Short mmCIF file of C-alpha atoms in Angstrom, two decimals:
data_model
loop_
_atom_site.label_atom_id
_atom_site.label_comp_id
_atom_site.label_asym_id
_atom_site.label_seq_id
_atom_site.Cartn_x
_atom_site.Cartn_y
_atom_site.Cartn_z
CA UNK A 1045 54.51 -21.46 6.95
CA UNK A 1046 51.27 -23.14 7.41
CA UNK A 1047 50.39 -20.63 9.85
CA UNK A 1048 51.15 -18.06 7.65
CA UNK A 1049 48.95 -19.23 5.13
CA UNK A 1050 45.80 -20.29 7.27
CA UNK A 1051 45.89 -16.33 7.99
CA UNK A 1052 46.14 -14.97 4.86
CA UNK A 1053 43.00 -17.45 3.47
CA UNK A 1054 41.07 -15.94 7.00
CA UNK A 1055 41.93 -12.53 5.78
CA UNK A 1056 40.95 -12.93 2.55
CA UNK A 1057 37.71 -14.18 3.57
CA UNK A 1058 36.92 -11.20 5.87
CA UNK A 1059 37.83 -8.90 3.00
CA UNK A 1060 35.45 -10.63 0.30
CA UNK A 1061 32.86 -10.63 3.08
CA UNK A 1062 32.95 -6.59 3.10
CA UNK A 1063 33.63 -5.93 -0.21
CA UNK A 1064 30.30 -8.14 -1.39
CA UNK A 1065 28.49 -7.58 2.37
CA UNK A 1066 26.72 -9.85 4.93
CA UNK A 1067 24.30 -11.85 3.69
CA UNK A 1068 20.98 -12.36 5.40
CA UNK A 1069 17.71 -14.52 5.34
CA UNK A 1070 14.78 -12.44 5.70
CA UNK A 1071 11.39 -14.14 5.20
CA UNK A 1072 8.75 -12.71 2.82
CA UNK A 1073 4.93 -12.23 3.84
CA UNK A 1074 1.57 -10.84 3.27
CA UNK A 1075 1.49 -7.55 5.40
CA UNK A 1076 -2.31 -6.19 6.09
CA UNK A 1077 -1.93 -2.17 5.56
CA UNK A 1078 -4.90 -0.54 6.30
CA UNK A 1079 -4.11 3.18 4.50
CA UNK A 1080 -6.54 5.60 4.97
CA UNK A 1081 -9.25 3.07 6.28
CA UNK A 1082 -8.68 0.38 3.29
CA UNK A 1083 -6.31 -2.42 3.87
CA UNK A 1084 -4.57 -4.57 1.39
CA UNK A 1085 -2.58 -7.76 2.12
CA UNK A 1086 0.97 -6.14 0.85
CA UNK A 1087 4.23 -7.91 -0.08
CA UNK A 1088 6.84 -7.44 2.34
CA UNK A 1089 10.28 -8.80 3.83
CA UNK A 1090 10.78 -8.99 7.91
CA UNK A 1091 14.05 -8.30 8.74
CA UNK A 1092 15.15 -7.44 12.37
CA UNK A 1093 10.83 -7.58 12.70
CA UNK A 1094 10.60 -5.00 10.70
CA UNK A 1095 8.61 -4.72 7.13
CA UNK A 1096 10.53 -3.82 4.23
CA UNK A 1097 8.70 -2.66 1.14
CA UNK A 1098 9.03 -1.93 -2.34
CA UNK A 1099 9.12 1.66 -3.38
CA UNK A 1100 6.29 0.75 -6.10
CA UNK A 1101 4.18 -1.18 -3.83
CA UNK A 1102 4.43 1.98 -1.71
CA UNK A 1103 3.00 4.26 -4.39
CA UNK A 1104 0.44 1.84 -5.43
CA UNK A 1105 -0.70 1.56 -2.11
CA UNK A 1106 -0.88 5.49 -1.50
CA UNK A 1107 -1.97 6.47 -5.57
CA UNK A 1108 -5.23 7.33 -4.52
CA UNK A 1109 -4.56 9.58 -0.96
CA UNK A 1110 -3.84 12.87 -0.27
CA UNK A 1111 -0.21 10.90 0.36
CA UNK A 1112 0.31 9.86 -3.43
CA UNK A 1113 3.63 9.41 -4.24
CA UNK A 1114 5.27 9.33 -8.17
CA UNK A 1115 8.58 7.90 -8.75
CA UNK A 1116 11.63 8.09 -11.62
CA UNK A 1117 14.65 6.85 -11.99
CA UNK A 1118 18.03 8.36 -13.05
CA UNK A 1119 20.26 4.85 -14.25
CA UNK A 1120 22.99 7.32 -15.24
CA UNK A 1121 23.42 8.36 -11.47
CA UNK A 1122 21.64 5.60 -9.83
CA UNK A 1123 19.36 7.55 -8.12
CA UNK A 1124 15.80 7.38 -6.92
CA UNK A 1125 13.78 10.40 -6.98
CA UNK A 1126 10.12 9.78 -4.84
CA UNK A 1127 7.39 12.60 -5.73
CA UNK A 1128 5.50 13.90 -3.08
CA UNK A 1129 1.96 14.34 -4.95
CA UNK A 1130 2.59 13.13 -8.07
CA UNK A 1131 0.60 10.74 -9.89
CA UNK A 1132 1.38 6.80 -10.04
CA UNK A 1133 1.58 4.74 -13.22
CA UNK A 1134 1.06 1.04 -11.72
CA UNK A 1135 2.78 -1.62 -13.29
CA UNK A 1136 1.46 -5.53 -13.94
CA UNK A 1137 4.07 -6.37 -11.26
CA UNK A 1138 3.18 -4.44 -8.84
CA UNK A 1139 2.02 -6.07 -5.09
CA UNK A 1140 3.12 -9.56 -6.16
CA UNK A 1141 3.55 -12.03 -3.65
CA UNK A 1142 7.48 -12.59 -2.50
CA UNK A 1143 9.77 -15.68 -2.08
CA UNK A 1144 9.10 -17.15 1.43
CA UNK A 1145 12.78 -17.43 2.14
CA UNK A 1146 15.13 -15.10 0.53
CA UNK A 1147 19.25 -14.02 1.12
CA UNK A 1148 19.73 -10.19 1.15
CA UNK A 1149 22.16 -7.61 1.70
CA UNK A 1150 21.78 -4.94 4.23
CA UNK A 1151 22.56 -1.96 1.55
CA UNK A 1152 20.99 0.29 -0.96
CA UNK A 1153 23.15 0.63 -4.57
CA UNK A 1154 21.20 3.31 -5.42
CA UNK A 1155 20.90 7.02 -3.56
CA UNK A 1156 17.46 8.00 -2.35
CA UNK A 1157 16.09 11.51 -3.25
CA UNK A 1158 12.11 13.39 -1.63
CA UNK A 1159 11.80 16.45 -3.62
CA UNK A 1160 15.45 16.89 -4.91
CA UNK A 1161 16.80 16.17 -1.30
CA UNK A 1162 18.87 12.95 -0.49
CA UNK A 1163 17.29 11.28 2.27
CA UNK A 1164 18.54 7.86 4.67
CA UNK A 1165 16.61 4.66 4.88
CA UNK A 1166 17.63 1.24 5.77
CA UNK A 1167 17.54 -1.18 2.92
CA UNK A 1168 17.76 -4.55 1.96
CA UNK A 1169 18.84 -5.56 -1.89
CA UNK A 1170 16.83 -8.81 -2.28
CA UNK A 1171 17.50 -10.56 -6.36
CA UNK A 1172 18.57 -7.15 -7.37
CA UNK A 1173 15.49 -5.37 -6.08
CA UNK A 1174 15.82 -2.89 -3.11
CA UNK A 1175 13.37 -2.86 -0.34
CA UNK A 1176 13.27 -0.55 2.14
CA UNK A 1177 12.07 -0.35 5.57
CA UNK A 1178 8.37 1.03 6.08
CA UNK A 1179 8.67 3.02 8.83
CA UNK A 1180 11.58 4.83 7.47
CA UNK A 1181 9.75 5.93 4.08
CA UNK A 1182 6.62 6.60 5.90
CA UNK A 1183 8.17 9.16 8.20
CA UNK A 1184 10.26 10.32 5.39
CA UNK A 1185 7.04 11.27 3.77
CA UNK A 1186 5.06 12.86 6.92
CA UNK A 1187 2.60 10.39 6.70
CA UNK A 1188 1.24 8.72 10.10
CA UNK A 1189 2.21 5.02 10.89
CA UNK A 1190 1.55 2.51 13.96
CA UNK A 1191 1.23 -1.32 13.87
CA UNK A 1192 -1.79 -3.04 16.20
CA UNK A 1193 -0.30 -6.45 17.06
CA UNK A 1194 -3.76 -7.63 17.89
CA UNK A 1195 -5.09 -6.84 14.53
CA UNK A 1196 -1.83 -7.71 12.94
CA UNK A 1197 -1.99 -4.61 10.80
CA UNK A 1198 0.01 -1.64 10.02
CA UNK A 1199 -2.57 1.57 9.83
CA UNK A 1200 -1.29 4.85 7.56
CA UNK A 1201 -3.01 8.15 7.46
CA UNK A 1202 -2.38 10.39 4.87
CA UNK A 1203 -5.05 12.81 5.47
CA UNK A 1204 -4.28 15.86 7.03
CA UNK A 1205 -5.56 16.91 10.07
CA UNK A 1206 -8.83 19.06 9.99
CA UNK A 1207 -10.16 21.29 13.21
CA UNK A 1208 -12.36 20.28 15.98
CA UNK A 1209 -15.91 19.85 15.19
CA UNK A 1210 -18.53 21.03 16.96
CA UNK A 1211 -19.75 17.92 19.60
CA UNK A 1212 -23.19 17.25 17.59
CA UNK A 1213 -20.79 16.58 14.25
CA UNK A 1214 -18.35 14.70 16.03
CA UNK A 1215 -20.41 11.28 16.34
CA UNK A 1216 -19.57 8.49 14.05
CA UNK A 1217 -22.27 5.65 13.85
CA UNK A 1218 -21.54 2.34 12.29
CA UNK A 1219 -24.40 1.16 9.70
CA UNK A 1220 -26.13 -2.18 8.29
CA UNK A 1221 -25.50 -3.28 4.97
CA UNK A 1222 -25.79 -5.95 2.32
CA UNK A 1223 -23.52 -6.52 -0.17
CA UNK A 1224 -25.63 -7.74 -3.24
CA UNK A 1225 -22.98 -8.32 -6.26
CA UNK A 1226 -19.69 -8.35 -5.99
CA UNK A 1227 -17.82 -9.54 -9.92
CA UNK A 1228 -14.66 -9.19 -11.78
CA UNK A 1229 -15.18 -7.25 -14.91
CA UNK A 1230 -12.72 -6.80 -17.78
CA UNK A 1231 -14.62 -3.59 -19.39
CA UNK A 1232 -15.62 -0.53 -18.30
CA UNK A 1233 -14.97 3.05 -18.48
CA UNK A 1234 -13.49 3.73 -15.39
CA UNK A 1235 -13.50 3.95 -11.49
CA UNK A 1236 -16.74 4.73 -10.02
CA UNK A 1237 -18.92 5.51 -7.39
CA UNK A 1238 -22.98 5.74 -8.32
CA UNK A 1239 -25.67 5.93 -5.37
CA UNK A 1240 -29.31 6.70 -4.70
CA UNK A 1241 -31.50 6.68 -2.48
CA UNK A 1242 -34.60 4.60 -2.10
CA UNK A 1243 -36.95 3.98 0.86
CA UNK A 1244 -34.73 4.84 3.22
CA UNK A 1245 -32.10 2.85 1.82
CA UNK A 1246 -29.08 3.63 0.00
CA UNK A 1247 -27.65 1.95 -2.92
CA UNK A 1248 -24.62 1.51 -3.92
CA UNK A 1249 -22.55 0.60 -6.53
CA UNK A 1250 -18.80 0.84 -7.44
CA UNK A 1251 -16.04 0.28 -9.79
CA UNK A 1252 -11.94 0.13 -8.79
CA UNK A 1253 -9.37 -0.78 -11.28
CA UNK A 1254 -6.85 -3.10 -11.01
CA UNK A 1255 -3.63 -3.98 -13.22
CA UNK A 1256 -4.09 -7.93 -13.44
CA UNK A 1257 -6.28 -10.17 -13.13
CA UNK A 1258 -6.68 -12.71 -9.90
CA UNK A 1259 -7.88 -9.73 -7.29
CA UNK A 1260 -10.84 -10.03 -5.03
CA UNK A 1261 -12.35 -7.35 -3.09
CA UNK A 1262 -14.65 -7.64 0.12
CA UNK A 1263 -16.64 -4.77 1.56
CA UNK A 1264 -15.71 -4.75 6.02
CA UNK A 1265 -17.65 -1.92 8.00
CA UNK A 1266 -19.98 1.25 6.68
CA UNK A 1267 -19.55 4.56 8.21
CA UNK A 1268 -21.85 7.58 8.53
CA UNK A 1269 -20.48 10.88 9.93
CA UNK A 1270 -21.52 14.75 9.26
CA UNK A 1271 -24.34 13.47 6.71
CA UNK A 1272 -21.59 11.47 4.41
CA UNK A 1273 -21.36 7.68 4.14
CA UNK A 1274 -17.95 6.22 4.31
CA UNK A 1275 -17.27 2.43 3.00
CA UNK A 1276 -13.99 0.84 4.12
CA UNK A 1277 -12.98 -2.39 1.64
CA UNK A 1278 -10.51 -4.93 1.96
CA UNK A 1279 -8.29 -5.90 -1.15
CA UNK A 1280 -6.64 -9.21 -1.65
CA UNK A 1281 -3.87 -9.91 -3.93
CA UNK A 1282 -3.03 -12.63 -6.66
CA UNK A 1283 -0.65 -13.64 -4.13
CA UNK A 1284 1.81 -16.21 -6.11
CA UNK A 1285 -0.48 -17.43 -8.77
CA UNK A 1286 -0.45 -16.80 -12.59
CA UNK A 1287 -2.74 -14.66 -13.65
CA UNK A 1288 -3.45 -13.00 -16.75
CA UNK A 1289 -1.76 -9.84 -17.33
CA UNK A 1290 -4.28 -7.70 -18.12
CA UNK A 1291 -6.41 -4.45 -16.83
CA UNK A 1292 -9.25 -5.81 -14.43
CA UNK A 1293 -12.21 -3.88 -12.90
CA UNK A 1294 -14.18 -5.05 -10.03
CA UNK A 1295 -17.54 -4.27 -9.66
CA UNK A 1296 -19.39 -4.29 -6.23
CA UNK A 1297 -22.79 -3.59 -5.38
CA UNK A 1298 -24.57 -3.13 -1.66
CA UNK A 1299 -27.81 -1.75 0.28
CA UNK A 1300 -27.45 0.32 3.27
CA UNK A 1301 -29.40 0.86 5.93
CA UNK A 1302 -29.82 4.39 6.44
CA UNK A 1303 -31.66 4.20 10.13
CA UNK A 1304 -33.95 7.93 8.95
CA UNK A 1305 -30.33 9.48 9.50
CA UNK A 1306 -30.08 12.38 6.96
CA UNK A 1307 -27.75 11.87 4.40
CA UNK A 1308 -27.28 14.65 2.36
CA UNK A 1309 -23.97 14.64 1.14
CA UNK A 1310 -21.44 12.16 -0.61
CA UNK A 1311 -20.47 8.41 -0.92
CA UNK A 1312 -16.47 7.89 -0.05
CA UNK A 1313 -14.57 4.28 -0.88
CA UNK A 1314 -10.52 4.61 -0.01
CA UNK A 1315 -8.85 3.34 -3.12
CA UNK A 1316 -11.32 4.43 -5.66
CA UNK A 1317 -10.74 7.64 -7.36
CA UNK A 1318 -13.82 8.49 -9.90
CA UNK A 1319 -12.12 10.44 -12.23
CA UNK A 1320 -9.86 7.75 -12.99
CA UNK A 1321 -11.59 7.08 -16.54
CA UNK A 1322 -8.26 5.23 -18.34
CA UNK A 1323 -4.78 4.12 -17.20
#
């Protein structure tokens, strides 16, 4: 009899175990994705050593590529429909900083649609919230992933690929520069990008927005290429800290050293799209 019922308990253990599923501890970090040449410290969850991300730290990431992603919601169905294209509408939450320990459950309670068509990805449901794993989406979504383990960083490209150029537009030089203000502002009237030039110099200055307060922005290398100048910024998060839950600009400001090289043609920073006037 007692044998009988030490089997049935065992039993009934297994069962609750598959009905509710495994539970596992993943461990939540700052990721550095560098999309499109500007990286941002991104929440994630490593499971199995591999990043799993929010859908909407996904789009916020990509909102300002060629790889822009929208997102909706059916609750009726529990589905998740992802947008190829589609503009973003970032939320206060977005790109917060996650528990450092956390249980999950390898499953998704939700179906997963790109452009009306049901698609696979391995999940985790973490609190109620489902993260899914990076690669997966980014594949998912054509888009161009690899991780450098010496740089610690996992680089997307979302632009598409253009034709050979002749060998005398092919060369890439990296250039000088200054950065001479670099401020949190709480007005303006948009994302920008103004620039002139003066005695052989070129200055600079921009505007990106941001949906809290507590970011920070740093400008890391200068590009010029086929008469354009290309900056490449790095964006760091609130992380874990309060901050006021407001719309935040940044403003930075820098001098480049233009070398006599003729530029003649336009100022790109990844992440900052000027016609973005009011979110």
């Amino acid at each position: 009899m007692k044998k009988y019922i030490v089997c049935t308990l065992l039993i009934l253990v297994l069962l609750m175990s598959v009905i509710h599923g495994a539970s596992y501890k993943v461990t939540g970090h700052e990721q550095k994705i560098n999309v499109d040449g500007s990286a941002e410290q991104t929440p994630c969850y490593i499971f199995e050593q591999e990043n799993y991300i929010k859908l909407r730290d996904l789009a916020a990431l990509l909102q300002h590529t060629s790889g822009k992603i929208g997102l909706d919601y059916s609750v009726d169905k529990k589905e998740i429909y992802i947008l190829p294209g589609k503009d973003y509408t970032p939320l206060s939450t977005d790109l917060m900083s996650l528990k450092k320990e956390a249980s999950a459950e390898q499953k998704s309670t939700w179906n997963l649609y790109i452009n009306q068509e049901q698609i696979k990805a391995k999940a985790l449901l973490v609190d109620g919230h489902h993260f899914y794993r990076l690669r997966d989406l980014a594949e998912k979504l054509h888009l161009k992933i690899s991780y450098d383990k010496d740089l610690h960083t996992v680089f997307i490209e979302t632009s598409k690929e253009v034709p050979d150029l002749p060998e005398d537009e092919k060369e890439v030089r990296e250039l000088s520069f200054e950065v001479t203000s670099m401020e949190n502002i709480y007005d303006s009237t948009g994302e920008r990008i103004d620039y002139e030039v003066r005695d052989g110099k070129l200055y600079v200055t921009f505007v990106r927005y941001f949906p809290t307060a507590g970011y920070s922005m740093e400008v890391e290398k200068v590009f010029f290429q086929k008469g354009n100048i290309k900056i490449l910024t790095k964006v760091h998060g609130p992380g874990s800290n309060v901050v006021a839950q407001v719309i935040t600009f940044i403003q930075g400001e820098l001098v480049i050293d233009l070398h006599d090289l003729p530029f003649h043609g336009t100022v790109e920073i990844p992440g900052i799209n000027p016609k973005v006037t009011d979110r």
